[in-house]
mmCIF file of C-alpha atoms and ligand atoms in Angstrom:
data_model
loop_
_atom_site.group_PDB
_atom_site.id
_atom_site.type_symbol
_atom_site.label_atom_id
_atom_site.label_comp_id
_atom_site.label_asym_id
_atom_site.label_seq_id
_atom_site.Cartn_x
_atom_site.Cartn_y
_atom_site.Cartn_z
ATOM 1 C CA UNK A 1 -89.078 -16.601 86.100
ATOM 2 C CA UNK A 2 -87.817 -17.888 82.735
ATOM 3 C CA UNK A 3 -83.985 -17.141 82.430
ATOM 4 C CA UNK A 4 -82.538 -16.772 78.563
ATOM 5 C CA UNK A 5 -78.729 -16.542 78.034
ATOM 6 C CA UNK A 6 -79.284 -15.779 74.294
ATOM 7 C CA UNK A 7 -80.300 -12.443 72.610
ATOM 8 C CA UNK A 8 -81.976 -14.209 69.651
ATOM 9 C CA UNK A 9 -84.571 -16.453 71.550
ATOM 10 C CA UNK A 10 -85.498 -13.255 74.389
ATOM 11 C CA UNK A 11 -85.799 -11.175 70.891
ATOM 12 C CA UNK A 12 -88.423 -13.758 69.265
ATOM 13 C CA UNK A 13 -90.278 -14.407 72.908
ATOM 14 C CA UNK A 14 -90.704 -10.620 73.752
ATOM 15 C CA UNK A 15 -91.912 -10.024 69.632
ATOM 16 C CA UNK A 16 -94.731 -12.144 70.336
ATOM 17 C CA UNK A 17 -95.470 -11.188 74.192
ATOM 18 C CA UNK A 18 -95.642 -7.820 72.292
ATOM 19 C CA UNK A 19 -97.840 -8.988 69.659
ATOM 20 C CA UNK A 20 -100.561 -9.811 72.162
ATOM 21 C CA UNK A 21 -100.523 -6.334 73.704
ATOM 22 C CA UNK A 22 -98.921 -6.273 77.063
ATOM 23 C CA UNK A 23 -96.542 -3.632 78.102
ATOM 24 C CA UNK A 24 -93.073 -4.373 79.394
ATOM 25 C CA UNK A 25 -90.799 -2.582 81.986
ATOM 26 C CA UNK A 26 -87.209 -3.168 82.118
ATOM 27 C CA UNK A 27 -84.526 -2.782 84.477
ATOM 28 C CA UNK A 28 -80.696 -3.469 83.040
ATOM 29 C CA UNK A 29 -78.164 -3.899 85.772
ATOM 30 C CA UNK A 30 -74.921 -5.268 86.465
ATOM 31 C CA UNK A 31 -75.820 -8.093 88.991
ATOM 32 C CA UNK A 32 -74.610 -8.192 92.885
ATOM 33 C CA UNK A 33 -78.499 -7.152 93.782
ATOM 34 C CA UNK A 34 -79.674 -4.915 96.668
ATOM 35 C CA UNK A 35 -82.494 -3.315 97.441
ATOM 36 C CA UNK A 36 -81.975 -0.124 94.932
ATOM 37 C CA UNK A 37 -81.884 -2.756 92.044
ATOM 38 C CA UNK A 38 -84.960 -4.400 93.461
ATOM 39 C CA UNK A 39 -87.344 -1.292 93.790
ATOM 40 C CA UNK A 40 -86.685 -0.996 89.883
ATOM 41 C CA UNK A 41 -88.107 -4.031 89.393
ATOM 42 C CA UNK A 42 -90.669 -3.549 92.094
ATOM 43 C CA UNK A 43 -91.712 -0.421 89.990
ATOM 44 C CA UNK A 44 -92.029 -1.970 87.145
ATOM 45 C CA UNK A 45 -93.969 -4.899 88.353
ATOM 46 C CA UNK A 46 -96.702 -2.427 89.773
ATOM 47 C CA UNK A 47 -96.746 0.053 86.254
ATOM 48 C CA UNK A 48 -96.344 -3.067 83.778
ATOM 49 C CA UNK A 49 -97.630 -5.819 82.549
ATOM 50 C CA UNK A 50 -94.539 -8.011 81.902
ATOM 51 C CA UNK A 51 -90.786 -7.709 83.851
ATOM 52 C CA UNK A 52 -87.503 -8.381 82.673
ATOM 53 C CA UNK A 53 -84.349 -7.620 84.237
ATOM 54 C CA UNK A 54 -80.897 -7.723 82.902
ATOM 55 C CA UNK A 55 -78.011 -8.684 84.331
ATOM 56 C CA UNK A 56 -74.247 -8.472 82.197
ATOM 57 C CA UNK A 57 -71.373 -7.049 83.314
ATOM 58 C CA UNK A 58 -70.477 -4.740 80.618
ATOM 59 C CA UNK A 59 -66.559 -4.625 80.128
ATOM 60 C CA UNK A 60 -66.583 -1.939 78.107
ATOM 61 C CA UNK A 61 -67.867 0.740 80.625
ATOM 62 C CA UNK A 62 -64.938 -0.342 82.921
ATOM 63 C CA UNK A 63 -61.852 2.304 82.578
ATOM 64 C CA UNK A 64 -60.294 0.779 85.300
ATOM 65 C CA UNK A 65 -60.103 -2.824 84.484
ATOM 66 C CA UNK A 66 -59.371 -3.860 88.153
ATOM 67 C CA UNK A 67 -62.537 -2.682 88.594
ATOM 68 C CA UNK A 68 -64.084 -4.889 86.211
ATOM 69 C CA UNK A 69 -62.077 -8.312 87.000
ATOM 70 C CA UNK A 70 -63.062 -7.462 91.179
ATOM 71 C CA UNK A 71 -66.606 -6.253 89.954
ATOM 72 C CA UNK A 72 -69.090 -8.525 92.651
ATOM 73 C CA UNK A 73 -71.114 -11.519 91.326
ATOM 74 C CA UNK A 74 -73.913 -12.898 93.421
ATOM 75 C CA UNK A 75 -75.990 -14.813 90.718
ATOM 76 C CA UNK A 76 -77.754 -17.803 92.986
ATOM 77 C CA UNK A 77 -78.508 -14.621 95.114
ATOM 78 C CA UNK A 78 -80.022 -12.235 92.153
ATOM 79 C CA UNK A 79 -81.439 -14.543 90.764
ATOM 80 C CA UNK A 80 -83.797 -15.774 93.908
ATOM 81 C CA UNK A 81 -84.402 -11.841 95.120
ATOM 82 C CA UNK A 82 -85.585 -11.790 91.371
ATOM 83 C CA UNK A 83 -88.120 -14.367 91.227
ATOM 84 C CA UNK A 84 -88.963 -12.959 94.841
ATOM 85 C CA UNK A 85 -89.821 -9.632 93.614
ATOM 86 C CA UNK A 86 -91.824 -10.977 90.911
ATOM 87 C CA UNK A 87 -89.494 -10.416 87.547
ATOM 88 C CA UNK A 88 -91.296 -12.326 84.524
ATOM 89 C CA UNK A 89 -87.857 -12.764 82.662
ATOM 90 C CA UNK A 90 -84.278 -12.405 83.179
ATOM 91 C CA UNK A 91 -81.810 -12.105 80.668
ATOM 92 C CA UNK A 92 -78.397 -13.225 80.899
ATOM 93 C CA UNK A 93 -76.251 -12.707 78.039
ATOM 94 C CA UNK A 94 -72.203 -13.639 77.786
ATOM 95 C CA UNK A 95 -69.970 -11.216 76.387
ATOM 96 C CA UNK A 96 -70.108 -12.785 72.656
ATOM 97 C CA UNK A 97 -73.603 -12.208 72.936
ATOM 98 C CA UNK A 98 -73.059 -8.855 73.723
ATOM 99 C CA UNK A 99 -70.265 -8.100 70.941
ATOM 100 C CA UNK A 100 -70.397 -10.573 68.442
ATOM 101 C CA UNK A 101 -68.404 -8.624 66.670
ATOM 102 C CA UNK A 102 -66.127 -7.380 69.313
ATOM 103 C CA UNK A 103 -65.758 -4.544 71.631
ATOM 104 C CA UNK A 104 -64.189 -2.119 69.103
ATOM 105 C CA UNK A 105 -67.205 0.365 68.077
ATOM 106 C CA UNK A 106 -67.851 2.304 64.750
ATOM 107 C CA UNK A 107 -70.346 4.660 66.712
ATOM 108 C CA UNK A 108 -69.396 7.621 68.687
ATOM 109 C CA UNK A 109 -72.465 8.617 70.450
ATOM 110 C CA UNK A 110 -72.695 12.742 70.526
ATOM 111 C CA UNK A 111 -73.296 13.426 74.393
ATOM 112 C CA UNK A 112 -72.222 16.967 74.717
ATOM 113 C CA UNK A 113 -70.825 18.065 77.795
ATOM 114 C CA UNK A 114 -72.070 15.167 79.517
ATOM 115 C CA UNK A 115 -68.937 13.226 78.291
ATOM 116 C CA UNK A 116 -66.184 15.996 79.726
ATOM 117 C CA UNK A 117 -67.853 16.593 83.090
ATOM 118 C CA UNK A 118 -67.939 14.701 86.033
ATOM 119 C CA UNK A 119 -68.143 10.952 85.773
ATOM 120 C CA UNK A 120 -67.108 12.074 81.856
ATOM 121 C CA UNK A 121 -64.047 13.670 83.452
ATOM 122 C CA UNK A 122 -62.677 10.898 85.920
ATOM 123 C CA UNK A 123 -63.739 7.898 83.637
ATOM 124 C CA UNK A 124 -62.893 8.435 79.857
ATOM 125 C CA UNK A 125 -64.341 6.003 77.670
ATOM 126 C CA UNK A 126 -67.104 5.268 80.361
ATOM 127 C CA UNK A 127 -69.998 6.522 78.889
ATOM 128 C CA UNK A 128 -69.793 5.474 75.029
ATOM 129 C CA UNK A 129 -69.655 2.146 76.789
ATOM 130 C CA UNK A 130 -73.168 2.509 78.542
ATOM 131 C CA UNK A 131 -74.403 3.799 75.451
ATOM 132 C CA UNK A 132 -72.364 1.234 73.572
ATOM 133 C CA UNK A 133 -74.353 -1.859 75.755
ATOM 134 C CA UNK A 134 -77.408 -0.196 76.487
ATOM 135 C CA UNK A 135 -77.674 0.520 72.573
ATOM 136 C CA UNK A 136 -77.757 -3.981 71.907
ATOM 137 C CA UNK A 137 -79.630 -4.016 74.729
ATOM 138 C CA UNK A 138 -82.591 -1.613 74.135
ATOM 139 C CA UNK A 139 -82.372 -3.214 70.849
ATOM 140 C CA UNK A 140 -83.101 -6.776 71.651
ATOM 141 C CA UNK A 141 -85.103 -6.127 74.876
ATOM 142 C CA UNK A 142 -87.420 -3.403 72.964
ATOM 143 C CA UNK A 143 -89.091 -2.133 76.458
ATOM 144 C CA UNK A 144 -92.197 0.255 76.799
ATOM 145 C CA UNK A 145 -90.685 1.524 80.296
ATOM 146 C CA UNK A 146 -87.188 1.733 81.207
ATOM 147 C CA UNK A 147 -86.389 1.808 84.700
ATOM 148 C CA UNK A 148 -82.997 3.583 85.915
ATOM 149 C CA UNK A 149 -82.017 4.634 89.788
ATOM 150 C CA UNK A 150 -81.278 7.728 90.688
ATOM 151 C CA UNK A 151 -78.400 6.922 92.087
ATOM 152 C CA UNK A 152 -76.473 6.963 88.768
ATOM 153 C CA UNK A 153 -77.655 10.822 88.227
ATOM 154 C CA UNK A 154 -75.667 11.401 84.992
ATOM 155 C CA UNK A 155 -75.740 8.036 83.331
ATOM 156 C CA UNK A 156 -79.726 8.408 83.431
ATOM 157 C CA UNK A 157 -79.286 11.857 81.668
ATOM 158 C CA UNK A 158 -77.085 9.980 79.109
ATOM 159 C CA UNK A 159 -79.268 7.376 78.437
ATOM 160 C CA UNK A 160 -82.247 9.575 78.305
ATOM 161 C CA UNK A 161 -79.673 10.730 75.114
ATOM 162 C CA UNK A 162 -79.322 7.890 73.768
ATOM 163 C CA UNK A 163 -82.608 6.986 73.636
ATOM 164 C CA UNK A 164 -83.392 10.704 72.149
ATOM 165 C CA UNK A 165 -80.541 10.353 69.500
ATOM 166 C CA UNK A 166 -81.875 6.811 68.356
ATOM 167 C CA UNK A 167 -85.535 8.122 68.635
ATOM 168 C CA UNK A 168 -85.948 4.300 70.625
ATOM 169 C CA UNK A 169 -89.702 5.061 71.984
ATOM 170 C CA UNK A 170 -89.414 3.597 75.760
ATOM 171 C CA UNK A 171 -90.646 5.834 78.260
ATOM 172 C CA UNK A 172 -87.914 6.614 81.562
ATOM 173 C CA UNK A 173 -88.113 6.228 84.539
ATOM 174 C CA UNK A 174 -86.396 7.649 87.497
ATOM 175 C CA UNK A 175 -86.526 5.647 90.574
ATOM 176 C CA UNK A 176 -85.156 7.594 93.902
ATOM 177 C CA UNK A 177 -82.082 6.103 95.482
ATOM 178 C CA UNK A 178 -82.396 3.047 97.863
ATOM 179 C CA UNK A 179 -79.994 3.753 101.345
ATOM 180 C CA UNK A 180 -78.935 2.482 104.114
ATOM 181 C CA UNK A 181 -80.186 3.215 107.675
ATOM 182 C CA UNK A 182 -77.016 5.767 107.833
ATOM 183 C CA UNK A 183 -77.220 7.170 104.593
ATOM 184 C CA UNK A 184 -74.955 5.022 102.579
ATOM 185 C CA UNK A 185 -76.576 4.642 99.097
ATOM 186 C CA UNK A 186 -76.918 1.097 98.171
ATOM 187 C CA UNK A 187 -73.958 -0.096 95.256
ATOM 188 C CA UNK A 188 -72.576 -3.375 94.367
ATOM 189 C CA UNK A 189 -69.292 -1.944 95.184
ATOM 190 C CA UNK A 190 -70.402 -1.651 99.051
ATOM 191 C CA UNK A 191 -69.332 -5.095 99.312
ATOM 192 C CA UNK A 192 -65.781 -4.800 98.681
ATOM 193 C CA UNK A 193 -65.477 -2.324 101.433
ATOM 194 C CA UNK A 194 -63.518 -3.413 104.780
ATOM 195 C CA UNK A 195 -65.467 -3.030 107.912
ATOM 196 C CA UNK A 196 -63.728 0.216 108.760
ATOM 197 C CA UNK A 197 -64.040 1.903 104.464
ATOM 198 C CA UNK A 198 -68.268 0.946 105.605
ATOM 199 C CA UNK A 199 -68.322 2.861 108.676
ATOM 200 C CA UNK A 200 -66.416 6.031 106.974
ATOM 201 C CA UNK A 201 -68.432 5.369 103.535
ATOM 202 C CA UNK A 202 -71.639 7.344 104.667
ATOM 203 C CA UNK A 203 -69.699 10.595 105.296
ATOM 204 C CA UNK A 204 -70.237 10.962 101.860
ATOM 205 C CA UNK A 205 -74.085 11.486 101.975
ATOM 206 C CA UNK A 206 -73.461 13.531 105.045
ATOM 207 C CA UNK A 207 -71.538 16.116 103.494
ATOM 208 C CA UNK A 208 -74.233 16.363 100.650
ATOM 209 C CA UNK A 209 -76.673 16.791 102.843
ATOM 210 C CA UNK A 210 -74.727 18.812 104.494
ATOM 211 C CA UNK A 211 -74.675 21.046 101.111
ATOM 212 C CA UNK A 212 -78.348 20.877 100.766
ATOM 213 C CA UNK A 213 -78.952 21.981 104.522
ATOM 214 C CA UNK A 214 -76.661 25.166 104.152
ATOM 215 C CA UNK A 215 -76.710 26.224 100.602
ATOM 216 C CA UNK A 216 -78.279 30.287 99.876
ATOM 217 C CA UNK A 217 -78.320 32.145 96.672
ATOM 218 C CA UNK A 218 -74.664 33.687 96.261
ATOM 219 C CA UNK A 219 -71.206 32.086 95.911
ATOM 220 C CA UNK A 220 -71.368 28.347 96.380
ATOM 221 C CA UNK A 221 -67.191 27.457 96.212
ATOM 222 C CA UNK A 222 -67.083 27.551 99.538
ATOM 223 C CA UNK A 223 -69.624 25.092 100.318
ATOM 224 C CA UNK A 224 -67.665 22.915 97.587
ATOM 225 C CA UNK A 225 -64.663 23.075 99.070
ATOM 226 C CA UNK A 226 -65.629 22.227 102.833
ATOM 227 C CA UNK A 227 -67.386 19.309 101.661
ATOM 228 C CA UNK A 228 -64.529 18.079 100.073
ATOM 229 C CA UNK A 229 -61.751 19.091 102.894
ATOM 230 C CA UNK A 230 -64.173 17.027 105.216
ATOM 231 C CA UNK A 231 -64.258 14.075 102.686
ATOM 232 C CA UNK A 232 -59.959 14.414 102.505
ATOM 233 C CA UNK A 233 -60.048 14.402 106.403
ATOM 234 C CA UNK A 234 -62.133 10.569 106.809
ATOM 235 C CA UNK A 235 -59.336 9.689 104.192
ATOM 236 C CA UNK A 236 -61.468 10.149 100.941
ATOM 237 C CA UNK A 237 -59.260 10.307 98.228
ATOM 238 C CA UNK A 238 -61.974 12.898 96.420
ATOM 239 C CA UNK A 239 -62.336 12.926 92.757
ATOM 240 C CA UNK A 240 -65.162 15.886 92.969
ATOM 241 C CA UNK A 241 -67.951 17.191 94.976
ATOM 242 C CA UNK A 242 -69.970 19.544 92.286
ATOM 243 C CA UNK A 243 -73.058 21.402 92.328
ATOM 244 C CA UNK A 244 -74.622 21.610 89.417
ATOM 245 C CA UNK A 245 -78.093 22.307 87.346
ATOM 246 C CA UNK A 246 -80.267 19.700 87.384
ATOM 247 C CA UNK A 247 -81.739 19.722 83.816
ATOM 248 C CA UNK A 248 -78.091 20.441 82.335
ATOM 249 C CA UNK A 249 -75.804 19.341 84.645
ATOM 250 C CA UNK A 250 -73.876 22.563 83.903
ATOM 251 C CA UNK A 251 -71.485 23.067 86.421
ATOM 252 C CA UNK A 252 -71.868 26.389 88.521
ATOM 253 C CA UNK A 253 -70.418 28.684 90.942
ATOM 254 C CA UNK A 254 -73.078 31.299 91.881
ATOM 255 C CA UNK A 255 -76.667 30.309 92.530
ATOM 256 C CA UNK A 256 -79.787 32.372 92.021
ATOM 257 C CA UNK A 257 -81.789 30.764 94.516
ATOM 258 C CA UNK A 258 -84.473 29.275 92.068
ATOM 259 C CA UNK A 259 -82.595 27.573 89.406
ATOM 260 C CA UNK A 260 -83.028 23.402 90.427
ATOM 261 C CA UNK A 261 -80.102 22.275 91.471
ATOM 262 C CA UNK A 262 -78.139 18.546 92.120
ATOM 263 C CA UNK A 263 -74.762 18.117 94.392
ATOM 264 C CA UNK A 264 -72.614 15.278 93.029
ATOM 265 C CA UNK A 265 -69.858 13.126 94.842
ATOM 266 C CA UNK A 266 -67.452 10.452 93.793
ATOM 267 C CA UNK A 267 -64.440 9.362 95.808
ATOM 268 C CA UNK A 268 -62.497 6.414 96.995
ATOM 269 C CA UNK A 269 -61.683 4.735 100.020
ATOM 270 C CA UNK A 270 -58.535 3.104 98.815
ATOM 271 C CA UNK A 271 -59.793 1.084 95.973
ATOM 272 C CA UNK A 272 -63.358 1.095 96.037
ATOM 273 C CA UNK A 273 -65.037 3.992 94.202
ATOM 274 C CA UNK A 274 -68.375 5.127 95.596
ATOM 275 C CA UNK A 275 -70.575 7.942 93.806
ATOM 276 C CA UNK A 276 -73.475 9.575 95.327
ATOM 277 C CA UNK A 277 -76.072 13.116 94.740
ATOM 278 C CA UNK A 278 -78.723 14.850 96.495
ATOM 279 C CA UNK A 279 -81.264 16.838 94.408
ATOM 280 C CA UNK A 280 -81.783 20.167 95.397
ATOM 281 C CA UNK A 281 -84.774 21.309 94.908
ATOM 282 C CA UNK A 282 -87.374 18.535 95.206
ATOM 283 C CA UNK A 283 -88.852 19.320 91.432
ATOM 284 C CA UNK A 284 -85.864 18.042 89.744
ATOM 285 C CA UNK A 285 -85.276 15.230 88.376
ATOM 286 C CA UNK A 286 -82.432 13.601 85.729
HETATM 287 P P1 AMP B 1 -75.830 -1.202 88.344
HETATM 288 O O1 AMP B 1 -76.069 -2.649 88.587
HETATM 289 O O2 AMP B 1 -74.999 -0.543 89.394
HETATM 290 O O3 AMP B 1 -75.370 -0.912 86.940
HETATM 291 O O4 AMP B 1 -77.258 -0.494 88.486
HETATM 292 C C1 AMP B 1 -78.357 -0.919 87.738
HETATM 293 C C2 AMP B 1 -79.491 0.065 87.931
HETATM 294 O O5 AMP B 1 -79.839 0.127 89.310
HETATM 295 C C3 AMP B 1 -79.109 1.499 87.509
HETATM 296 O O6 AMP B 1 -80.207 2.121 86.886
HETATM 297 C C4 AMP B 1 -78.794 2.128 88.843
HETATM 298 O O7 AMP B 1 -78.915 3.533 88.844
HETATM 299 C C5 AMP B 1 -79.805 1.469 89.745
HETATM 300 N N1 AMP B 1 -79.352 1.555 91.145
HETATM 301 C C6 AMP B 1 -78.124 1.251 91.635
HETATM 302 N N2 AMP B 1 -78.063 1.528 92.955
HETATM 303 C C7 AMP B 1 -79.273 2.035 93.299
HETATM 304 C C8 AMP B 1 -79.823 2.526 94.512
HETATM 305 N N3 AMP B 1 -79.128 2.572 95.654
HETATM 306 N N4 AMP B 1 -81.119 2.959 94.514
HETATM 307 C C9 AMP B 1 -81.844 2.942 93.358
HETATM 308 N N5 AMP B 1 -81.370 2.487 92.175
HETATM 309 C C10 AMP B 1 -80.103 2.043 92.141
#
């Protein structure tokens, strides 16, 4: 695996791996690897010719910049589970790579009610920074394929933006999300949780499956609202649980009983911030 720190020389290398043909998957993440990051690159080794992953902790996606300065790093780790799972190329860019020009942005990226909602809600600012970093980075990486987890439900729908609204031609693609044996989807954060947060932390894909087990055409509030009261009682401080359409993410309150549908958690335990969804309806997808 050939590792470059610098945008210009991955830029000129990937120009002429293009030149000769071959296509080329991607997979941008923030670092502290687990299996979820890995079956991105997996799935991009078996679709594509040529494999590059990033890894840069972008600062300007952080809201809460305790989050950022405690964010994990594991880079001897990554970078050997990398090689391991065949990657071609990873790219490791600084900051000043990043925003040569610093962090302040002339852009606003238009991302409708995918900015007030949700993740939009609790974390102002959050997504113009995805779009902010993953705008350089589409840029210099220029990928065929782009490969994003499932886990981050709403950041794939705002990328899949962002690529629309800067007609970038890379084809998506939505890998499922990676758990563990009890249900706990795999994040970087689940290493800053204390031994007791880690055995409370899968409660939260229990009560969305919990959702998806009981939910019928009708009034859903109430399903809402005793997923959340069961979150508050394992000592979830709960930002939402949220059942929304899957192709709009439009929040709802009545269901029709056809309409595809996603249910959406985020809470803490104390500090750490975990996010999680269940789709539905098995047909949709971000
Ligand atoms: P991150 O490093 O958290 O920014 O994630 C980088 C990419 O890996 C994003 O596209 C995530 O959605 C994806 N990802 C994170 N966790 C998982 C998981 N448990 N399963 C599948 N993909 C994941």
């Amino acid at each position: 695996m050939i590792i470059f720190k610098q945008p210009e020389k991955i830029c000129s290398f990937l120009l002429s791996k293009k030149k000769s043909g071959i296509t080329i998957g991607f997979a941008p993440t923030m670092g502290a690897l687990h299996s979820g990051h890995i079956s991105l690159v997996t799935k991009a080794r078996n679709d594509t010719q040529f494999v590059i992953c990033s890894i840069f902790v972008n600062p300007t996606q952080f809201n809460d910049p305790k989050d950022f300065d405690k964010y994990p790093a594991t880079i001897e780790k990554d970078v050997f589970a990398l090689e391991k799972a065949g990657c071609d190329v990873l790219f490791l860019p600084t900051v000043p790579d990043i925003y040569p020009d610093g962090f302040k942005s002339t852009l606003n990226y238009d991302l409708g009610i995918l900015e007030t909602i949700l993740e939009g809600e609790y974390r102002p600012g959050h997504f113009q920074g995805v779009c902010q970093v993953m705008h350089r980075i589409l840029g210099i990486v220029n990928p065929d394929k782009l490969y994003l987890g499932q886990k981050d439900f709403q950041q794939c729908m705002v990328i899949k933006k962002l690529v629309e609204l800067l007609e970038i031609k890379t084809e998506i693609i939505i890998c499922p999300t990676k758990r563990e044996p009890d249900g706990l989807a795999m994040s970087s954060r689940n290493l800053r949780l204390t031994e007791t947060e880690r055995n409370k932390a899968p409660v939260i894909y229990d009560v969305l499956s919990s959702i998806k087990k009981n939910i019928k055409p009708g009034n859903i509030n109430l399903l809402k609202e005793k997923a959340k009261q069961l979150l508050i009682a394992d000592g979830f401080k709960v930002d939402y649980v949220e059942i929304a359409i899957a192709g709009t993410l439009e929040i709802i309150q009545k269901w029709d009983g056809k309409t595809p549908l996603v249910t959406l958690a985020a809470a803490y335990l104390n500090e750490v911030r975990l996010i999680d969804n269940i789709i539905l309806n098995e047909t949709a997808n971000p």
